[in-house]
Amino acid sequence: MQKNKLLIIDDDLGFSLMVADYFKSQGYKTHTADTMEEAVKIYRRERSKVILLDFNMPLVTGEKLLPILQNINPEVRAIVVTGCIGEEVQEKFQGLGYFAYMEKAGMSLENLKQKVEEAMSY
């Protein structure tokens, strides 16, 4: 498991590509997935230490996907990055052991990078 690998799981392709391009420019090896099947396949192969995980995707929620990835690697650090606003979403993730929660609205790539670096060093 390389320290600088990052898996971005989000059904918003524009967001995923923007984040992937930014982190590539910062020296990270990035992968994107927009379905559960693709995310699991990539994660089994790449074993990224940190994942960026959308909460609300069409066929699966991040709440259901995170335990599957944790079963593959209990050490995975998930940063929930979502457009869903509110404590209800955070509460759903409380028992799942996510590393951080960030809302897409108003989020800067620099702040996201800081959270990723914290998760990488944890």
XYZ file of C-alpha atoms in Angstrom:
122
model
C 0.000 0.000 0.000
C 1.664 3.202 -1.155
C 1.228 6.283 0.975
C 0.389 8.595 -1.920
C -2.475 6.612 -3.502
C -5.937 8.127 -3.431
C -9.236 6.579 -4.551
C -12.070 9.000 -5.327
C -15.525 7.390 -5.247
C -18.225 9.719 -6.537
C -20.945 9.579 -9.176
C -20.279 13.233 -10.103
C -17.715 12.756 -12.874
C -16.856 16.458 -13.082
C -16.069 16.598 -9.370
C -14.068 13.359 -9.470
C -11.936 14.487 -12.409
C -11.321 17.931 -10.903
C -10.170 16.399 -7.611
C -8.114 13.699 -9.359
C -6.350 16.276 -11.543
C -5.576 18.451 -8.529
C -4.112 15.589 -6.496
C -2.129 14.305 -9.488
C -0.554 17.766 -9.728
C 0.381 17.380 -6.049
C 2.195 14.079 -6.654
C -0.559 11.606 -5.792
C -1.505 8.532 -7.792
C -5.269 8.830 -8.174
C -8.056 6.516 -9.270
C -11.741 7.298 -9.695
C -14.828 5.111 -9.437
C -18.500 5.945 -9.815
C -20.054 2.584 -8.897
C -19.695 0.170 -6.009
C -18.382 -2.583 -8.256
C -15.736 -0.345 -9.792
C -14.716 1.015 -6.378
C -14.271 -2.467 -4.893
C -12.339 -3.696 -7.940
C -9.948 -0.722 -7.871
C -9.577 -0.862 -4.084
C -8.680 -4.562 -4.098
C -5.988 -3.850 -6.685
C -4.592 -0.526 -5.439
C -5.208 -0.559 -1.662
C -5.230 3.223 -1.311
C -4.652 4.282 2.282
C -7.173 7.114 1.883
C -10.443 7.211 -0.019
C -12.720 10.135 -0.782
C -16.252 8.787 -0.562
C -19.501 10.395 -1.697
C -22.419 9.681 0.612
C -25.275 9.629 -1.868
C -24.750 7.739 -5.125
C -27.515 6.275 -7.319
C -27.058 2.548 -6.663
C -25.300 2.503 -3.300
C -24.706 4.875 -0.419
C -21.312 5.549 1.045
C -22.781 4.236 4.274
C -23.112 0.781 2.664
C -19.875 0.909 0.664
C -17.504 1.903 3.480
C -17.916 -1.362 5.474
C -17.198 -3.365 2.312
C -13.918 -1.495 1.807
C -13.106 -1.783 5.522
C -13.574 -5.541 5.220
C -10.854 -5.555 2.554
C -8.615 -3.293 4.645
C -9.635 -2.245 8.180
C -6.946 0.469 8.097
C -8.581 2.442 5.252
C -9.119 6.127 6.028
C -12.364 7.445 4.525
C -13.028 11.116 4.016
C -16.719 11.575 3.301
C -17.087 14.328 0.704
C -20.709 14.966 -0.121
C -23.295 17.434 -1.262
C -25.660 16.173 1.446
C -25.848 18.708 4.211
C -26.629 18.060 7.822
C -25.965 16.232 11.009
C -28.120 13.296 9.898
C -25.490 12.256 7.355
C -22.684 12.666 9.889
C -24.624 10.587 12.414
C -25.032 7.779 9.874
C -21.254 7.610 9.542
C -20.429 7.956 13.264
C -20.291 4.236 13.937
C -18.477 3.422 10.709
C -15.116 4.905 11.598
C -14.739 7.517 8.882
C -11.759 9.859 9.215
C -13.379 13.174 8.255
C -16.544 14.671 6.787
C -16.570 17.560 4.314
C -19.401 19.203 2.411
C -18.757 19.943 -1.262
C -20.420 23.356 -1.024
C -17.737 25.858 -0.112
C -14.983 23.240 0.147
C -11.592 24.256 -1.216
C -9.124 21.827 -2.745
C -6.503 23.136 -0.321
C -8.695 22.218 2.670
C -9.370 18.820 1.140
C -5.638 18.293 0.618
C -5.015 19.140 4.271
C -7.532 16.488 5.368
C -6.014 13.929 2.976
C -2.520 14.641 4.329
C -3.792 14.253 7.903
C -5.372 10.921 6.989
C -2.211 9.754 5.208
C -0.089 10.484 8.273
C -2.522 8.922 10.753
